[in-house]
Coordinates of C-alpha atoms and ligand atoms in Angstrom, one line a residue:
X1 CA -39.5 3.1 -17.4
X2 CA -38.8 1.3 -20.4
X3 CA -35.3 -0.7 -20.5
X4 CA -33.1 -0.2 -22.9
X5 CA -31.6 -1.9 -25.8
X6 CA -28.0 -0.4 -24.3
X7 CA -28.3 -2.0 -20.5
X8 CA -29.4 -5.3 -22.3
X9 CA -27.0 -5.8 -24.2
X10 CA -24.4 -5.1 -21.1
X11 CA -26.4 -7.3 -19.4
X12 CA -25.2 -10.2 -21.1
X13 CA -22.4 -8.9 -22.1
X14 CA -21.1 -8.6 -18.4
X15 CA -23.3 -12.1 -18.4
X16 CA -20.8 -13.4 -20.8
X17 CA -17.4 -12.1 -19.1
X18 CA -18.6 -13.8 -15.0
X19 CA -19.7 -17.4 -16.8
X20 CA -16.1 -16.9 -18.0
X21 CA -14.6 -15.7 -15.3
X22 CA -16.3 -18.8 -13.3
X23 CA -15.1 -21.0 -15.8
X24 CA -18.7 -22.3 -17.1
X25 CA -20.0 -23.6 -20.6
X26 CA -17.9 -21.9 -23.2
X27 CA -20.7 -22.6 -25.9
X28 CA -23.2 -20.9 -23.5
X29 CA -21.0 -18.0 -22.9
X30 CA -20.4 -17.8 -26.6
X31 CA -24.2 -17.4 -27.0
X32 CA -24.8 -15.1 -24.4
X33 CA -21.3 -13.1 -25.4
X34 CA -23.5 -13.0 -29.2
X35 CA -26.5 -12.4 -28.7
X36 CA -24.7 -8.8 -26.6
X37 CA -23.0 -8.0 -29.5
X38 CA -26.3 -8.5 -31.8
X39 CA -28.8 -6.6 -29.9
X40 CA -26.5 -3.7 -29.8
X41 CA -26.5 -3.3 -33.7
X42 CA -30.6 -3.3 -33.7
X43 CA -32.0 -0.2 -35.1
X44 CA -35.3 -1.6 -32.9
X45 CA -35.4 -0.8 -29.7
X46 CA -36.7 -4.5 -28.3
X47 CA -39.0 -2.7 -25.7
X48 CA -40.9 -1.7 -28.8
X49 CA -41.5 -4.9 -30.4
X50 CA -44.2 -6.7 -29.4
X51 CA -43.1 -9.6 -26.9
X52 CA -44.3 -12.9 -28.9
X53 CA -42.1 -11.6 -31.6
X54 CA -38.7 -10.7 -30.3
X55 CA -37.9 -14.9 -29.7
X56 CA -38.0 -14.7 -33.7
X57 CA -35.3 -11.7 -33.9
X58 CA -32.2 -12.5 -35.8
X59 CA -29.1 -13.3 -33.5
X60 CA -31.5 -14.4 -30.6
X61 CA -34.0 -17.4 -30.5
X62 CA -36.3 -19.1 -28.0
X63 CA -34.1 -19.1 -25.0
X64 CA -32.6 -15.7 -24.7
X65 CA -35.7 -13.9 -26.0
X66 CA -37.6 -15.8 -23.0
X67 CA -34.9 -13.9 -20.7
X68 CA -34.6 -10.7 -22.6
X69 CA -38.5 -10.4 -21.6
X70 CA -37.8 -11.0 -18.3
X71 CA -36.0 -8.4 -18.3
X72 CA -38.0 -6.2 -19.9
X73 CA -40.5 -6.7 -17.3
X74 CA -38.7 -6.6 -14.2
X75 CA -35.6 -4.9 -15.1
X76 CA -33.4 -7.5 -13.7
X77 CA -31.1 -10.4 -15.2
X78 CA -31.9 -13.1 -12.3
X79 CA -28.7 -15.3 -14.3
X80 CA -26.7 -12.1 -13.3
X81 CA -28.1 -11.4 -10.2
X82 CA -27.2 -15.0 -9.1
X83 CA -23.4 -14.7 -10.5
X84 CA -22.7 -11.2 -9.2
X85 CA -23.5 -12.8 -5.8
X86 CA -20.7 -15.2 -5.9
X87 CA -18.0 -13.1 -7.0
X88 CA -16.3 -10.7 -5.1
X89 CA -16.9 -6.9 -5.9
X90 CA -13.0 -6.1 -6.4
X91 CA -13.2 -9.1 -9.5
X92 CA -15.8 -8.1 -10.4
X93 CA -13.9 -5.0 -11.2
X94 CA -10.8 -5.8 -12.4
X95 CA -13.4 -6.5 -15.9
X96 CA -11.9 -2.4 -16.2
X97 CA -8.7 -3.0 -16.0
X98 CA -7.7 -2.5 -20.2
X99 CA -5.6 -6.1 -21.1
X100 CA -7.4 -8.4 -18.3
X101 CA -10.0 -10.4 -19.9
X102 CA -11.8 -12.8 -18.2
X103 CA -9.6 -16.0 -19.0
X104 CA -6.3 -13.9 -16.8
X105 CA -9.2 -12.6 -14.4
X106 CA -9.8 -16.2 -12.9
X107 CA -6.5 -16.8 -13.2
X108 CA -5.8 -13.9 -10.9
X109 CA -8.5 -14.8 -8.7
X110 CA -8.9 -18.9 -8.4
X111 CA -5.0 -18.9 -9.1
X112 CA -3.4 -16.4 -7.4
X113 CA -5.8 -16.1 -4.6
X114 CA -6.2 -12.1 -5.3
X115 CA -9.8 -10.2 -4.7
X116 CA -9.3 -6.7 -5.6
X117 CA -7.0 -4.3 -8.1
X118 CA -4.9 -2.9 -5.2
X119 CA -4.2 -6.0 -4.4
X120 CA -3.2 -7.1 -7.7
X121 CA -1.5 -3.8 -7.9
X122 CA 0.5 -5.2 -4.9
X123 CA 1.4 -8.8 -6.7
X124 CA 2.7 -6.9 -8.9
X125 CA 5.1 -5.3 -7.1
X126 CA 5.7 -9.2 -5.9
X127 CA 6.3 -10.6 -9.4
X128 CA 3.9 -13.0 -9.2
X129 CA 1.7 -12.2 -11.5
X130 CA 5.2 -14.0 -13.9
X131 CA 5.0 -17.3 -12.1
X132 CA 1.3 -18.1 -14.1
X133 CA 0.5 -19.1 -17.4
X134 CA -0.1 -16.1 -19.6
X135 CA 1.4 -13.3 -17.4
X136 CA 4.6 -12.8 -19.1
X137 CA 6.6 -9.7 -18.0
X138 CA 4.9 -7.7 -20.7
X139 CA 2.4 -8.2 -19.2
X140 CA 2.5 -7.9 -15.9
X141 CA 3.5 -4.2 -16.7
X142 CA 0.6 -3.5 -18.6
X143 CA -1.7 -4.2 -16.0
X144 CA 0.4 -2.4 -13.7
X145 CA 0.7 0.8 -16.2
X146 CA -3.1 0.2 -16.7
X147 CA -4.5 0.2 -12.6
X148 CA -2.3 2.8 -11.6
X149 CA -4.0 4.8 -14.3
X150 CA -7.4 3.4 -13.4
X151 CA -6.2 3.6 -9.2
X152 CA -5.8 7.9 -10.3
X153 CA -9.0 8.5 -10.6
X154 CA -10.7 7.0 -8.1
X155 CA -9.5 10.0 -6.1
X156 CA -7.5 8.1 -2.7
X157 CA -4.1 8.0 -3.4
X158 CA -1.6 6.3 -1.5
X159 CA 1.0 8.8 -0.3
X160 CA 4.5 7.8 -2.8
X161 CA 1.8 8.2 -5.8
X162 CA 1.1 11.6 -5.4
X163 CA 5.3 12.8 -3.2
X164 CA 6.7 13.4 -6.6
X165 CA 4.1 15.3 -8.1
X166 CA 3.0 17.5 -5.1
X167 CA 7.7 18.2 -4.8
X168 CA 7.1 19.5 -7.9
X169 CA 4.0 21.8 -8.0
X170 CA 4.9 23.3 -4.8
X171 CA 8.7 24.2 -7.0
X172 CA 6.9 25.5 -10.0
X173 CA 4.7 27.5 -7.7
X174 CA 8.0 28.5 -5.1
X175 CA 9.7 29.6 -9.0
X176 CA 6.3 31.7 -9.8
X177 CA 5.1 33.7 -6.9
X178 CA 8.4 34.4 -5.4
X179 CA 7.8 36.9 -3.6
X180 CA 4.9 35.4 -1.2
X181 CA 5.3 32.1 1.5
X182 CA 4.3 29.2 0.1
X183 CA 3.6 26.4 2.3
X184 CA 2.4 22.7 1.5
X185 CA 0.3 21.9 4.3
X186 CA -2.4 19.4 5.9
X187 CA -2.1 15.5 5.1
X188 CA 0.7 15.6 3.3
X189 CA 2.6 17.2 5.3
X190 CA 1.7 15.6 8.1
X191 CA 3.2 12.5 6.3
X192 CA 0.2 10.3 6.8
X193 CA -0.3 7.1 4.1
X194 CA -2.8 8.1 2.4
X195 CA -3.7 11.7 0.4
X196 CA -7.6 12.8 -0.7
X197 CA -6.3 16.5 -1.4
X198 CA -2.7 18.1 -1.7
X199 CA -2.9 21.8 0.4
X200 CA -0.6 24.7 0.1
X201 CA -1.1 27.8 2.4
X202 CA -0.4 30.7 0.7
X203 CA -0.9 34.7 0.6
X204 CA -1.1 34.7 -3.4
X205 CA -3.9 36.6 -5.0
X206 CA -6.3 34.3 -5.5
X207 CA -6.9 35.5 -9.3
X208 CA -3.4 35.4 -9.3
X209 CA -3.3 31.8 -9.2
X210 CA -6.4 31.0 -11.1
X211 CA -4.7 32.6 -14.0
X212 CA -1.3 30.3 -13.2
X213 CA -3.7 27.0 -13.7
X214 CA -5.6 28.9 -16.9
X215 CA -2.6 29.4 -18.2
X216 CA -1.0 25.5 -17.6
X217 CA -4.0 23.6 -18.6
X218 CA -5.6 22.6 -15.3
X219 CA -9.3 22.2 -14.0
X220 CA -10.4 25.0 -12.0
X221 CA -13.1 22.9 -9.3
X222 CA -14.2 25.4 -7.1
X223 CA -13.5 29.3 -6.7
X224 CA -14.4 30.7 -3.2
X225 CA -12.4 34.4 -2.4
X226 CA -10.3 32.4 -0.1
X227 CA -10.0 29.4 -1.9
X228 CA -8.7 27.9 -5.4
X229 CA -8.9 24.8 -5.8
X230 CA -7.7 22.4 -9.2
X231 CA -6.7 19.0 -10.7
X232 CA -4.6 18.6 -13.2
X233 CA -3.2 15.8 -15.2
X234 CA -2.5 13.8 -11.6
X235 CA -6.2 14.1 -10.9
X236 CA -5.7 14.6 -7.1
X237 CA -7.2 17.7 -6.0
X238 CA -5.0 20.9 -5.0
X239 CA -6.4 23.4 -2.4
X240 CA -4.8 26.6 -1.6
X241 CA -6.1 28.6 0.9
X242 CA -4.9 32.7 0.8
X243 CA -4.4 34.0 3.9
X244 CA -2.9 37.4 4.7
X245 CA 1.2 36.9 5.1
X246 CA 0.8 38.2 8.5
X247 CA -1.2 35.4 9.5
X248 CA 0.6 32.8 7.0
X249 CA 2.3 30.8 9.8
X250 CA -0.7 30.3 12.5
X251 CA -2.6 28.7 9.3
X252 CA 0.4 26.4 8.5
X253 CA 0.3 25.3 12.1
X254 CA -3.7 24.5 12.0
X255 CA -3.7 22.9 8.8
X256 CA -0.9 20.9 9.8
X257 CA -2.9 19.4 13.3
X258 CA -4.9 16.2 13.4
X259 CA -8.1 18.0 14.8
X260 CA -7.5 16.4 17.8
X261 CA -4.3 18.1 18.9
X262 CA -5.4 21.2 17.6
X263 CA -8.7 20.5 19.7
X264 CA -6.2 19.9 22.9
X265 CA -4.0 22.8 22.0
X266 CA -6.7 25.6 21.5
X267 CA -8.2 24.7 25.0
X268 CA -4.6 25.2 26.9
X269 CA -2.7 28.7 25.2
X270 CA -4.4 31.4 24.3
X271 CA -4.9 32.1 20.9
X272 CA -3.1 31.6 17.6
X273 CA -1.4 35.0 16.9
X274 CA 0.4 36.1 14.0
X275 CA 4.6 35.1 14.0
X276 CA 7.4 34.8 11.7
X277 CA 8.2 31.5 12.1
X278 CA 6.1 28.2 13.3
X279 CA 8.8 27.2 16.3
X280 CA 7.7 30.9 17.8
X281 CA 4.2 29.3 18.0
X282 CA 6.4 26.9 20.4
X283 CA 8.2 29.6 22.2
X284 CA 5.3 31.4 23.0
X285 CA 3.1 28.6 24.9
X286 CA 6.8 27.2 25.9
X287 CA 6.4 23.7 24.1
X288 CA 9.4 22.3 22.8
X289 CA 8.7 22.0 19.0
X290 CA 6.4 19.2 17.9
X291 CA 7.0 18.5 14.0
X292 CA 4.3 18.3 11.8
X293 CA 4.1 14.8 11.0
X294 CA 4.1 14.1 15.4
X295 CA 0.8 16.4 15.8
X296 CA -1.6 13.5 15.9
X297 CA -2.4 11.8 19.3
X298 CA -2.7 15.9 22.0
X299 CA -0.1 13.5 24.3
X300 CA 3.1 14.4 23.2
X301 CA 1.6 18.1 24.1
X302 CA 2.1 17.7 27.3
X303 CA 5.5 15.3 27.3
X304 CA 7.1 18.4 24.6
X305 CA 6.3 20.8 27.7
X306 CA 9.1 18.9 29.7
X307 CA 11.3 18.0 27.6
X308 CA 12.1 18.5 23.6
X309 CA 11.3 15.5 21.9
X310 CA 14.4 13.2 21.2
X311 CA 15.6 13.1 17.7
X312 CA 13.6 10.7 14.6
X313 CA 14.9 8.5 12.6
X314 CA 15.7 9.1 9.0
X315 CA 16.9 8.1 6.1
X316 CA 20.8 8.0 7.2
X317 CA 20.0 6.1 10.2
X318 CA 19.3 2.9 7.5
X319 CA 22.2 0.7 7.6
X320 CA 21.4 -2.1 6.0
X321 CA 18.5 -3.8 3.8
X322 CA 16.2 -6.4 6.1
X323 CA 14.1 -8.4 4.1
X324 CA 14.3 -8.8 0.8
X325 CA 13.6 -11.2 -2.0
X326 CA 16.4 -12.1 -4.6
X327 CA 15.4 -14.3 -8.2
X328 CA 15.0 -17.3 -6.2
X329 CA 12.1 -17.3 -5.1
X330 CA 9.9 -14.2 -6.6
X331 CA 12.5 -10.8 -6.8
X332 CA 14.0 -9.9 -10.1
X333 CA 18.1 -9.7 -9.3
X334 CA 20.1 -12.3 -8.1
X335 CA 21.4 -12.1 -4.7
X336 CA 25.2 -10.7 -6.4
X337 CA 23.5 -7.9 -7.9
X338 CA 21.2 -6.8 -4.9
X339 CA 24.4 -7.0 -3.2
X340 CA 26.0 -4.3 -4.9
X341 CA 23.4 -2.1 -5.2
X342 CA 23.4 -2.1 -1.6
X343 CA 27.5 -1.3 -1.5
X344 CA 27.0 1.2 -4.4
X345 CA 24.3 2.7 -1.8
X346 CA 26.2 2.7 0.9
X347 CA 24.4 0.0 2.8
X348 CA 26.7 -2.2 5.2
X349 CA 25.1 -5.5 5.0
X350 CA 21.9 -7.2 2.7
X351 CA 19.6 -9.3 4.6
X352 CA 18.2 -12.0 2.3
X353 CA 14.3 -13.4 2.7
X354 CA 13.2 -15.3 0.1
X355 CA 10.2 -17.6 0.2
X356 CA 9.7 -20.3 2.1
X357 CA 8.6 -23.9 0.1
X358 CA 4.8 -23.5 0.8
X359 CA 4.6 -20.4 -1.4
X360 CA 4.1 -22.4 -4.3
X361 CA 3.2 -19.5 -5.5
X362 CA 6.4 -17.3 -4.9
X363 CA 8.8 -20.1 -5.4
X364 CA 9.5 -20.9 -2.5
X365 CA 12.5 -22.5 -0.9
X366 CA 12.7 -26.7 -1.0
X367 CA 15.2 -27.7 1.6
X368 CA 17.6 -28.8 -1.3
X369 CA 17.9 -25.1 -2.5
X370 CA 18.5 -23.6 0.8
X371 CA 21.6 -25.6 1.6
X372 CA 22.6 -24.5 -2.2
X373 CA 21.8 -21.2 -1.7
X374 CA 23.9 -21.0 2.1
X375 CA 26.7 -22.1 -0.1
X376 CA 26.5 -19.3 -2.6
X377 CA 25.9 -16.8 0.0
X378 CA 29.1 -17.8 1.2
X379 CA 30.9 -17.3 -1.6
X380 CA 29.5 -14.3 -1.8
X381 CA 30.7 -13.4 1.3
X382 CA 34.0 -14.4 1.0
X383 CA 34.5 -12.1 -2.6
X384 CA 32.2 -9.1 -1.1
X385 CA 34.0 -8.7 2.4
X386 CA 33.4 -6.6 3.9
X387 CA 29.8 -6.9 2.9
X388 CA 27.9 -8.9 4.1
X389 CA 25.2 -10.7 3.7
X390 CA 22.6 -12.6 5.9
X391 CA 21.6 -15.6 5.6
X392 CA 17.2 -15.5 6.4
X393 CA 13.9 -16.6 5.2
X394 CA 10.4 -14.9 5.1
X395 CA 9.0 -17.8 6.3
X396 CA 5.4 -19.2 5.9
X397 CA 3.3 -18.8 9.1
X398 CA 1.1 -21.8 8.8
X399 CA -2.5 -22.1 9.7
X400 CA -1.9 -23.6 13.2
X401 CA 0.9 -21.3 13.4
X402 CA 4.0 -23.6 13.0
X403 CA 6.5 -22.1 10.5
X404 CA 6.9 -23.7 7.4
X405 CA 10.4 -25.9 7.9
X406 CA 12.0 -28.4 10.7
X407 CA 14.0 -27.2 13.3
X408 CA 17.0 -28.2 12.1
X409 CA 16.2 -26.3 8.7
X410 CA 15.3 -23.3 10.9
X411 CA 18.4 -23.6 12.9
X412 CA 21.1 -23.5 10.0
X413 CA 19.4 -19.4 9.3
X414 CA 20.7 -16.4 10.9
X415 CA 17.7 -14.6 10.9
X416 CA 13.9 -15.7 10.5
X417 CA 11.1 -13.9 9.3
X418 CA 8.0 -15.0 10.3
X419 CA 5.1 -13.9 7.8
X420 CA 1.0 -14.9 6.7
X421 CA 0.7 -15.3 3.3
X422 CA -2.6 -17.6 3.0
X423 CA -5.2 -18.4 4.6
X424 CA -6.4 -14.1 5.1
X425 CA -9.7 -14.8 5.7
X426 CA -9.6 -15.4 9.6
X427 CA -11.4 -14.4 12.5
X428 CA -9.4 -12.8 15.1
X429 CA -9.4 -15.3 17.3
X430 CA -7.5 -17.4 14.9
X431 CA -5.5 -14.9 13.3
X432 CA -3.9 -14.2 17.2
X433 CA -3.4 -17.9 17.2
X434 CA -1.6 -18.2 14.6
X435 CA 0.4 -15.5 15.1
X436 CA 1.4 -15.9 18.6
X437 CA 2.5 -19.6 18.4
X438 CA 4.6 -18.2 15.3
X439 CA 5.7 -15.8 17.9
X440 CA 6.4 -18.5 20.6
X441 CA 8.3 -20.4 18.5
X442 CA 12.2 -19.5 19.6
X443 CA 13.6 -19.7 15.4
X444 CA 11.2 -16.7 14.9
X445 CA 13.5 -12.8 14.6
X446 CA 11.0 -10.9 13.2
X447 CA 7.8 -10.6 12.8
X448 CA 7.2 -9.9 9.4
X449 CA 4.0 -7.5 7.5
X450 CA 1.6 -8.1 11.4
X451 CA -1.9 -7.6 9.9
X452 CA -1.6 -8.2 6.2
X453 CA -2.7 -5.1 5.5
X454 CA -2.4 -3.0 1.5
X455 CA -3.7 0.5 2.1
X456 CA -7.0 1.2 -0.1
X457 CA -7.3 -2.1 -1.3
X458 CA -6.6 -5.0 1.1
X459 CA -7.8 -4.3 5.8
X460 CA -5.8 -7.2 6.4
X461 CA -6.5 -10.0 9.2
X462 CA -8.1 -8.2 12.2
X463 CA -5.4 -8.8 15.0
X464 CA -5.8 -7.4 18.7
X465 CA -2.5 -4.9 18.1
X466 CA -2.0 -4.7 22.1
X467 CA -1.6 -8.4 22.5
X468 CA 0.3 -8.7 19.8
X469 CA 2.9 -6.1 21.0
X470 CA 2.9 -7.5 24.4
X471 CA 4.0 -11.1 23.0
X472 CA 6.4 -9.8 21.0
X473 CA 8.2 -7.7 24.0
X474 CA 8.0 -10.4 26.2
X475 CA 9.9 -13.3 23.9
X476 CA 12.1 -10.1 22.7
X477 CA 10.5 -10.8 19.0
X478 CA 11.1 -7.2 16.4
X479 CA 7.9 -6.4 15.3
X480 CA 8.7 -5.3 11.2
X481 CA 7.6 -2.1 9.7
X482 CA 7.0 -3.5 6.1
X483 CA 8.2 0.1 4.3
X484 CA 6.1 -1.4 1.1
X485 CA 4.2 2.5 0.5
X486 CA 1.2 0.1 -0.2
X487 CA 1.7 -1.6 3.7
X488 CA 3.2 0.4 5.8
X489 CA 2.6 -2.3 8.5
X490 CA 2.8 -1.7 11.5
X491 CA 0.3 1.1 11.5
X492 CA 2.4 3.9 12.8
X493 CA -0.3 4.5 15.1
X494 CA 0.1 1.7 17.0
X495 CA 4.4 2.5 17.3
X496 CA 3.9 4.2 20.6
X497 CA 1.9 2.1 22.8
X498 CA 5.1 -1.0 20.5
X499 CA 8.3 1.5 22.4
X500 CA 6.5 2.1 25.1
X501 CA 7.2 -1.5 25.7
X502 CA 10.5 -2.1 25.2
X503 CA 9.6 -3.5 21.6
X504 CA 12.4 -3.2 18.9
X505 CA 10.7 -2.3 15.3
X506 CA 12.9 -3.3 11.9
X507 CA 12.2 -0.3 8.9
X508 CA 12.2 -3.5 6.4
X509 CA 11.4 -2.4 2.5
X510 CA 10.6 -5.7 1.6
X511 CA 12.5 -5.5 -1.7
X512 CA 11.8 -7.9 -5.1
X513 CA 13.8 -5.7 -6.8
X514 CA 16.7 -3.5 -6.4
X515 CA 14.8 -0.3 -7.1
X516 CA 12.7 -1.2 -3.9
X517 CA 15.0 0.0 -1.3
X518 CA 14.0 2.9 -2.3
X519 CA 11.0 2.3 -0.4
X520 CA 12.8 2.6 3.1
X521 CA 12.1 6.3 2.9
X522 CA 8.1 5.6 3.1
X523 CA 8.4 3.4 6.2
X524 CA 11.0 6.1 8.0
X525 CA 8.4 8.8 7.3
X526 CA 5.6 6.2 9.2
X527 CA 8.5 5.6 11.7
X528 CA 8.3 9.3 12.3
X529 CA 5.0 9.4 12.7
X530 CA 5.3 7.3 15.7
X531 CA 8.0 9.1 17.6
X532 CA 10.8 6.0 16.2
X533 CA 14.4 7.0 16.7
X534 CA 17.4 5.3 14.9
X535 CA 17.9 3.3 18.6
X536 CA 14.0 2.2 18.4
X537 CA 15.0 0.2 14.6
X538 CA 16.9 -3.1 13.8
X539 CA 17.7 -1.9 10.1
X540 CA 19.4 1.2 12.2
X541 CA 21.7 -1.4 13.7
X542 CA 25.8 -1.6 11.9
X543 CA 27.1 -4.4 10.5
X544 CA 28.7 -5.0 14.0
X545 CA 25.8 -4.9 16.2
X546 CA 23.8 -7.2 13.6
X547 CA 26.6 -10.1 13.8
X548 CA 26.3 -10.2 17.9
X549 CA 22.1 -9.5 17.9
X550 CA 22.3 -12.4 15.2
X551 CA 24.8 -14.1 17.7
X552 CA 22.8 -13.7 20.5
X553 CA 20.2 -15.5 20.2
X554 CA 16.6 -14.6 21.4
X555 CA 15.2 -13.4 24.4
Ligands
ZN1 ZN1 5.2 -11.2 2.8
ZN2 ZN1 8.3 -10.5 1.2

């Protein structure tokens, strides 16, 4: 098939942009982009022009003309192919973000070492962009908004991205169809960390639901006798399963279990019969109630047959903010403002853990600045008592597993959080070596975001979770459950094993602003899935318990 001018123009335009990202010869870049512009304006298709005449078309010239002929003959531009091969796909994808030109993308990739849009989004939330030339707060906010918009069109969502929307839709439905049972179910009800589709179970007749959504400008995606799928302003698909009122609770139950859980349940118990509530389903089976977020691994059924499950941790069980950044490194607010926000939100203490010196991109603290910060915290503590600010650091785990300061400096902190932030591309062997060395360091009290993953954006370095948990348990190191909704790292799927090993976890917001405290909510939801109780969580310690924990040293 003949290659159109549009395709040829786009090839040169992309080539120019990629060369710009790679910092290649500006004259060449200019000639490719103006050729692209000229080709786009041509009224005649290039494939219809005799080959030898192409070289003389206005705005094209002999060298680009030869490349055009190559595209027409082979369907490919080798230079483009070559440069695409040496650019990470996520970096190329950044070109779709409005407001991010090749120069900025080059900074993002080469200097910030960011290779995907999701990572870039996370860097915005850590205020990392503002530290680079050409990126002010306004640019950072623009980029964040555009990425949010872009990601909404991609199909999968963080729980946090759809939470408010799902609640709003639910409330509207309850108000519009008061006589009918309606329940959110599926992945959202199970509090999974990412959501592809929101699901409701209801007895509202499908014709009424369809009419309701049509009149409210939703798009009807699918309509079957007992199922409706619509989408609205947020692009996530909203699915409705319609059941007779008497089957409502059993359907809600069935759709808020993992497949493995439901299969085991159906093997073990007789068929589900209509009931008045989900609780009745458990009563009839002589099993203590299992909340939807825990209906994952079928092992839990056995446990709930023997005894009631212990009460899960809740937001109000969090007594202090552990792991937060101030404007001394890459946070937005002063320590005083962050402390005052803690006080007004009812927290008993704040653990300030700015970045360490190797994290130069985050304005990490030199030894000198640590001394200054500690004096400042002493002064604040005298003023804000009984509230207390603990002196901490989020200390980089260096390439060989050493921490970022001397023992002498490390011993001046109340609490050291050790995290990996650099050279994330490594084998499991390398990653484990690095982590285990850091865990053995007697100054490490908390292992921060243990895999470095960013949900829907970056897998994180490979780790052997069992060995990691065993080592932390052995050395009395707490593993963080980083509550940022894009991290939720450590993964809740490993929490049960961790609790079995008597490991302490800590639900930490990793806050880079006062707003960041709210992320604890997502950490709590993830912790609930792992069966965590308040007693298993360090940030549930009262101030008094925290002081004791710190003075005990570890192990
Ligand atoms: Zn970190
Ligand atoms: Zn942090």
